[in-house]
Amino acid sequence: MLSHVTTPQDLDDRFRETLAALPAAVRRRDPADPVSDDAPLTGAQVLDLFDAQVTSRQLDLAGRWLRSFGEGFYTIGSAGHEGNAAVAAVLRPTDPALLHYRSGAFYCVRAAQAAAESAAGTGSAAGTGSAATADPKPSRSVPSGSVPSGSVLTGSVSADFERSESRPTDREPRDRASTGPGSTGAEWPGGESAGGGSIGPGSIGPGSTSAEWPGRESAGGGSTSAERPDRESTGAEWPDRERPDRESTGPQPTDAQPTGSEQPTGFEPPVGGFTAYADAARDVLRGMVASSQEPLAGGRHKVFGRADLAIVPTTSTIASHLPRAVGMGLAVERLRRLDSVGRRTAAGVRVDGGASPASAPWPPDAVVVCSFGDASVNHATATAAFNTAGWYDHAGLRIPVLFVCEDNGLGISVRSPEGWVEATLRAKPGIRYFGVDGADPVRTYAVAAEAAAWVRRTRRPAVLHLRTVRLMGHAGADVESAYRSTAELAEDLDRDPVVATARLLVDAGVATGEELLARYDETGWQVRRLAEEVLGEPKLASAADVVSALAPRRPVRVARAVADAAARASGPGAGARVDAFGGKPPELAGPMSLAQSINAALADGMLDHPQMAIFGADVAAKGGVYGVTKGLRDRFGAARVFDTLLDETSVLGLGLGAGLAGMLPVPEIQYLAYLHNAEDQLRGEAATMRFFSRGAFRNPMVVRVAGLAYQEGFGGHFHNDNSVAVLRDVPGLVVAVPARPDDAAPMLRTCLASAAVDGSVCVFVEPIALYHTRDLYAEGDGEWLAAYPEPGAWVSGHVPIGRARVYRVGSADDLTIITFGNGVRMSLRAAAVLAEEGVGTRVVDLRWLAPLPVADIIRESSATGRVLVVDETRRSGGVGEGVIAALVDAGYVGAARRVAGVDSFVPLGPAARHVLVSAEAITDGARTLLAR
């Protein structure tokens, strides 16, 4: 009986009632035959899809069951979206995928595809999961571990279920009270739970009651720990059903089932195809319970992702992963066109001079698949991704991305207006539209196959609009009755895609409703068994465990990479280097400005890293607004130095995708203020990749950003932004701010090496006002210029991440000024004035804002006992707060004072002087501090 809220019991009961009411076909059909006239799928292949859908459905029910007694932490499920199993079936297990959080059935199919290819030992890039290669006549007599070549799942097992040794052999129903004095058994749909005895932490035992799963008897004979809450109050207790018994539920003659000569010779309809999906189910369950043994995130988040399945984890899927997908598509095509010498793997960009090039991480004809919900169509990041894909397509560049919009009509409680999603997707220029009802497995398979084949053949973007429903609400805590009527819920239940697949199988004579229900129950029992296994697995036990995957810091390897680059530049690569610089290497060019030094270091980076690419608005033809990238396109070609459309989200998305593909992207954000339009691409996508994949995936990247204030004659908020707080708040992000030319080049080399060696995401903030500055104390002194070091000096001049630079003026015993960026030049000028007054100053250039050089801060502060923090950003949320906090944490007991920018946006013209730090303000602050 349908309630106002679609509960697990409603869904389970409705499914059972529907299958029980399905009339058996007059004649049975061989599963090796097409499921219907002209269908692209055989009955066996549809059974495979059904098993994947059922596994996903049972996992959703498992999530609610686990949550009911506090052992599960994630209940957003895939119920109603199981049509995406057919989408996975037409793709190859080597096609990289970024998945929506309702992609349970897709994940199950992909895992089965990959397992089958591995078992077959083919390693085929084409993959037999492709619609173009599927054999319509699979053999159904499949030995254990072999691969039925025609299976839509590339060898998933849809023959008889292989009995697990851990499965109990006692088929008699248990009295639930027998699980322990005063207790009821933890129940699961359709059968008993795994063996007797304890099932680990939280097992059933005396004095407790268990949360029950629809139609299952309890776990055998163990006892429950007192740690679990009383489960009778959870509302998760359901009617008794026995565990399925294959001997009694297998294919038996019925009035409607043909027997004897009418049935194909030797044909036995298979019961239970869970074996192919067991690993996928275990992965998902481990994610739900935050097990540290979850194969990708290791208990940090519940994600759909595994490196061996080419599934890249997405942690939000509110469209933030779409720009990355576009970047991956662009990178796939770029790598496809490169000769084999230039290719590198996603394991790392070349820094060791290895002579044997490796292949790209995905096959040359791979397509990128990216799924998302209908509400995400309205998100700015989705708009950016579609626009970028269409923009490049219009420009003639190929991006093989298949977007999959899973449209259930709801964004939690907000309805998508009727027809809006289709109209929006159809209107995207440069993106071909395909649409289908996900409740029709045959039609979904056919349309998805057409869409995937079109993208693979043309290397152009397309969108598959998959109409779905949402069953059991957005998540476990979602009370749908607050915003949906009973009639609406009933209408969605009538479109249940798992029921639709079952109805197709029964109508075709491939199976009876009873047989399919047996498969459903067998799968439910096996999922329950796995759920009880993972409950006892360890969780992350400490903060150190949690952050261990965040971002590695291997300074010795980074330093070695810089040394290797120097050896190549002065040795075997010396001739090419001279040619690249037009016969005059930069060390012979005389003193350089900050901008010139960065330009030379970028060129050296391009020479040393064949996979490095520089891109952004105006970086190629114009050479950057400030000329920092001038001449690089002419030296290295338009394939490696190129202009992008004017959209920071897309620029970073291209970098994220390129990094995953094995490239070393160096995108430019034209102004710091523009970064705020796209900062989630750094926070939510770039910095989290290693964290949520334990390093299995990474997106090395060095983002160059022109920023900070003090531009003379050209200003205002957008061109003088001094806000870096959002960067310093992102765990694992490296933030560098070079002030002088002789720091800029080695710091940039360090960032490139760190990205290549450790997969770091670095933000290189370049002070605009210092780009072309030549003088320090007086006009014409040239003391802000510096010579570019020759390769032989790169090792001695190496700047490790998190190490400051100290300037000593006078005795350097009286005062420590801690600063960065423009503050370095102003502080040195102030120190010169103080020196005339007999004050010795040490000026500490932080150079790195994340991680802060804490050891250097403490050492140099303690040396004088007086610290003036000069922070050109804002007083609230500025860098100075972090410096002062570091001093306090270290027990610093001397005097301290701050000079910081005003909490204001930077105005235009002379008014900016009223809110920014000046050399005079630094001098006055120092005098005040010294007078204490």
mmCIF file of N, CA, C and O in Angstrom, residues 710-745:
data_model
loop_
_atom_site.group_PDB
_atom_site.id
_atom_site.type_symbol
_atom_site.label_atom_id
_atom_site.label_comp_id
_atom_site.label_asym_id
_atom_site.label_seq_id
_atom_site.Cartn_x
_atom_site.Cartn_y
_atom_site.Cartn_z
ATOM 1 N N TYR A 710 48.350 48.072 -6.199
ATOM 2 C CA TYR A 710 49.424 49.042 -6.429
ATOM 3 C C TYR A 710 49.715 49.326 -7.898
ATOM 4 O O TYR A 710 50.777 49.856 -8.228
ATOM 5 N N GLN A 711 48.810 49.008 -8.807
ATOM 6 C CA GLN A 711 49.020 49.438 -10.183
ATOM 7 C C GLN A 711 48.881 50.963 -10.263
ATOM 8 O O GLN A 711 47.903 51.527 -9.774
ATOM 9 N N GLU A 712 49.810 51.587 -10.889
ATOM 10 C CA GLU A 712 49.758 53.038 -11.034
ATOM 11 C C GLU A 712 49.022 53.408 -12.317
ATOM 12 O O GLU A 712 49.345 52.922 -13.393
ATOM 13 N N GLY A 713 48.027 54.275 -12.186
ATOM 14 C CA GLY A 713 47.321 54.774 -13.355
ATOM 15 C C GLY A 713 46.336 53.805 -13.967
ATOM 16 O O GLY A 713 45.748 54.069 -15.011
ATOM 17 N N PHE A 714 46.162 52.635 -13.349
ATOM 18 C CA PHE A 714 45.224 51.643 -13.889
ATOM 19 C C PHE A 714 44.777 50.800 -12.719
ATOM 20 O O PHE A 714 45.564 50.076 -12.148
ATOM 21 N N GLY A 715 43.544 50.961 -12.316
ATOM 22 C CA GLY A 715 43.207 50.276 -11.082
ATOM 23 C C GLY A 715 41.746 49.943 -10.958
ATOM 24 O O GLY A 715 41.105 49.519 -11.905
ATOM 25 N N GLY A 716 41.232 50.162 -9.756
ATOM 26 C CA GLY A 716 39.889 49.724 -9.455
ATOM 27 C C GLY A 716 39.901 48.311 -8.911
ATOM 28 O O GLY A 716 40.907 47.602 -8.945
ATOM 29 N N HIS A 717 38.768 47.919 -8.414
ATOM 30 C CA HIS A 717 38.669 46.647 -7.693
ATOM 31 C C HIS A 717 39.132 45.447 -8.516
ATOM 32 O O HIS A 717 39.925 44.625 -8.045
ATOM 33 N N PHE A 718 38.678 45.322 -9.765
ATOM 34 C CA PHE A 718 38.963 44.098 -10.509
ATOM 35 C C PHE A 718 40.424 43.986 -10.923
ATOM 36 O O PHE A 718 40.915 42.890 -11.176
ATOM 37 N N HIS A 719 41.132 45.085 -11.017
ATOM 38 C CA HIS A 719 42.521 45.024 -11.444
ATOM 39 C C HIS A 719 43.483 45.244 -10.289
ATOM 40 O O HIS A 719 44.699 45.250 -10.494
ATOM 41 N N ASN A 720 42.968 45.414 -9.087
ATOM 42 C CA ASN A 720 43.799 45.613 -7.903
ATOM 43 C C ASN A 720 43.261 44.778 -6.736
ATOM 44 O O ASN A 720 43.255 45.237 -5.603
ATOM 45 N N ASP A 721 42.819 43.574 -7.025
ATOM 46 C CA ASP A 721 42.226 42.762 -5.967
ATOM 47 C C ASP A 721 43.308 42.238 -5.031
ATOM 48 O O ASP A 721 44.347 41.753 -5.482
ATOM 49 N N ASN A 722 43.060 42.346 -3.738
ATOM 50 C CA ASN A 722 44.057 41.906 -2.758
ATOM 51 C C ASN A 722 43.502 40.847 -1.807
ATOM 52 O O ASN A 722 43.925 40.738 -0.667
ATOM 53 N N SER A 723 42.560 40.032 -2.299
ATOM 54 C CA SER A 723 41.944 39.014 -1.457
ATOM 55 C C SER A 723 42.473 37.628 -1.823
ATOM 56 O O SER A 723 42.242 37.135 -2.928
ATOM 57 N N VAL A 724 43.194 37.003 -0.896
ATOM 58 C CA VAL A 724 43.728 35.652 -1.120
ATOM 59 C C VAL A 724 43.218 34.665 -0.081
ATOM 60 O O VAL A 724 43.653 33.514 -0.047
ATOM 61 N N ALA A 725 42.294 35.108 0.763
ATOM 62 C CA ALA A 725 41.830 34.253 1.861
ATOM 63 C C ALA A 725 41.254 32.946 1.342
ATOM 64 O O ALA A 725 41.468 31.883 1.940
ATOM 65 N N VAL A 726 40.531 32.983 0.240
ATOM 66 C CA VAL A 726 39.890 31.764 -0.263
ATOM 67 C C VAL A 726 40.924 30.737 -0.708
ATOM 68 O O VAL A 726 40.677 29.532 -0.662
ATOM 69 N N LEU A 727 42.101 31.191 -1.108
ATOM 70 C CA LEU A 727 43.154 30.259 -1.523
ATOM 71 C C LEU A 727 43.827 29.618 -0.323
ATOM 72 O O LEU A 727 44.112 28.416 -0.316
ATOM 73 N N ARG A 728 44.057 30.399 0.701
ATOM 74 C CA ARG A 728 44.749 29.879 1.882
ATOM 75 C C ARG A 728 43.878 28.903 2.678
ATOM 76 O O ARG A 728 44.382 28.143 3.493
ATOM 77 N N ASP A 729 42.592 28.919 2.424
ATOM 78 C CA ASP A 729 41.658 28.069 3.166
ATOM 79 C C ASP A 729 41.522 26.683 2.558
ATOM 80 O O ASP A 729 40.911 25.800 3.146
ATOM 81 N N VAL A 730 42.078 26.458 1.380
ATOM 82 C CA VAL A 730 41.885 25.185 0.682
ATOM 83 C C VAL A 730 42.963 24.195 1.101
ATOM 84 O O VAL A 730 44.153 24.422 0.849
ATOM 85 N N PRO A 731 42.591 23.083 1.733
ATOM 86 C CA PRO A 731 43.591 22.105 2.181
ATOM 87 C C PRO A 731 44.421 21.560 1.024
ATOM 88 O O PRO A 731 43.880 21.182 -0.013
ATOM 89 N N GLY A 732 45.721 21.557 1.214
ATOM 90 C CA GLY A 732 46.618 20.962 0.228
ATOM 91 C C GLY A 732 47.054 21.871 -0.886
ATOM 92 O O GLY A 732 47.990 21.538 -1.633
ATOM 93 N N LEU A 733 46.385 23.003 -1.071
ATOM 94 C CA LEU A 733 46.735 23.920 -2.145
ATOM 95 C C LEU A 733 48.059 24.616 -1.827
ATOM 96 O O LEU A 733 48.286 25.054 -0.699
ATOM 97 N N VAL A 734 48.926 24.740 -2.815
ATOM 98 C CA VAL A 734 50.176 25.491 -2.672
ATOM 99 C C VAL A 734 49.952 26.881 -3.244
ATOM 100 O O VAL A 734 49.494 27.020 -4.379
ATOM 101 N N VAL A 735 50.265 27.913 -2.459
ATOM 102 C CA VAL A 735 50.092 29.291 -2.908
ATOM 103 C C VAL A 735 51.440 29.993 -2.835
ATOM 104 O O VAL A 735 52.021 30.127 -1.750
ATOM 105 N N ALA A 736 51.933 30.412 -3.984
ATOM 106 C CA ALA A 736 53.230 31.066 -4.085
ATOM 107 C C ALA A 736 53.055 32.509 -4.516
ATOM 108 O O ALA A 736 52.215 32.806 -5.382
ATOM 109 N N VAL A 737 53.846 33.424 -3.926
ATOM 110 C CA VAL A 737 53.834 34.837 -4.323
ATOM 111 C C VAL A 737 55.283 35.305 -4.460
ATOM 112 O O VAL A 737 55.921 35.667 -3.467
ATOM 113 N N PRO A 738 55.828 35.292 -5.678
ATOM 114 C CA PRO A 738 57.190 35.797 -5.859
ATOM 115 C C PRO A 738 57.189 37.318 -5.881
ATOM 116 O O PRO A 738 56.330 37.940 -6.490
ATOM 117 N N ALA A 739 58.160 37.916 -5.211
ATOM 118 C CA ALA A 739 58.267 39.367 -5.207
ATOM 119 C C ALA A 739 59.377 39.862 -6.126
ATOM 120 O O ALA A 739 59.246 40.900 -6.754
ATOM 121 N N ARG A 740 60.476 39.106 -6.198
ATOM 122 C CA ARG A 740 61.641 39.539 -6.963
ATOM 123 C C ARG A 740 61.900 38.606 -8.146
ATOM 124 O O ARG A 740 61.545 37.429 -8.126
ATOM 125 N N PRO A 741 62.553 39.121 -9.197
ATOM 126 C CA PRO A 741 62.862 38.281 -10.362
ATOM 127 C C PRO A 741 63.710 37.068 -10.009
ATOM 128 O O PRO A 741 63.518 35.983 -10.576
ATOM 129 N N ASP A 742 64.667 37.230 -9.083
ATOM 130 C CA ASP A 742 65.541 36.104 -8.763
ATOM 131 C C ASP A 742 64.862 35.072 -7.875
ATOM 132 O O ASP A 742 65.437 34.011 -7.614
ATOM 133 N N ASP A 743 63.649 35.340 -7.400
ATOM 134 C CA ASP A 743 62.841 34.324 -6.719
ATOM 135 C C ASP A 743 61.815 33.709 -7.667
ATOM 136 O O ASP A 743 61.460 32.532 -7.536
ATOM 137 N N ALA A 744 61.338 34.502 -8.606
ATOM 138 C CA ALA A 744 60.232 34.056 -9.465
ATOM 139 C C ALA A 744 60.590 32.803 -10.248
ATOM 140 O O ALA A 744 59.823 31.830 -10.293
ATOM 141 N N ALA A 745 61.758 32.802 -10.901
ATOM 142 C CA ALA A 745 62.123 31.651 -11.732
ATOM 143 C C ALA A 745 62.304 30.379 -10.918
ATOM 144 O O ALA A 745 61.720 29.336 -11.257
#
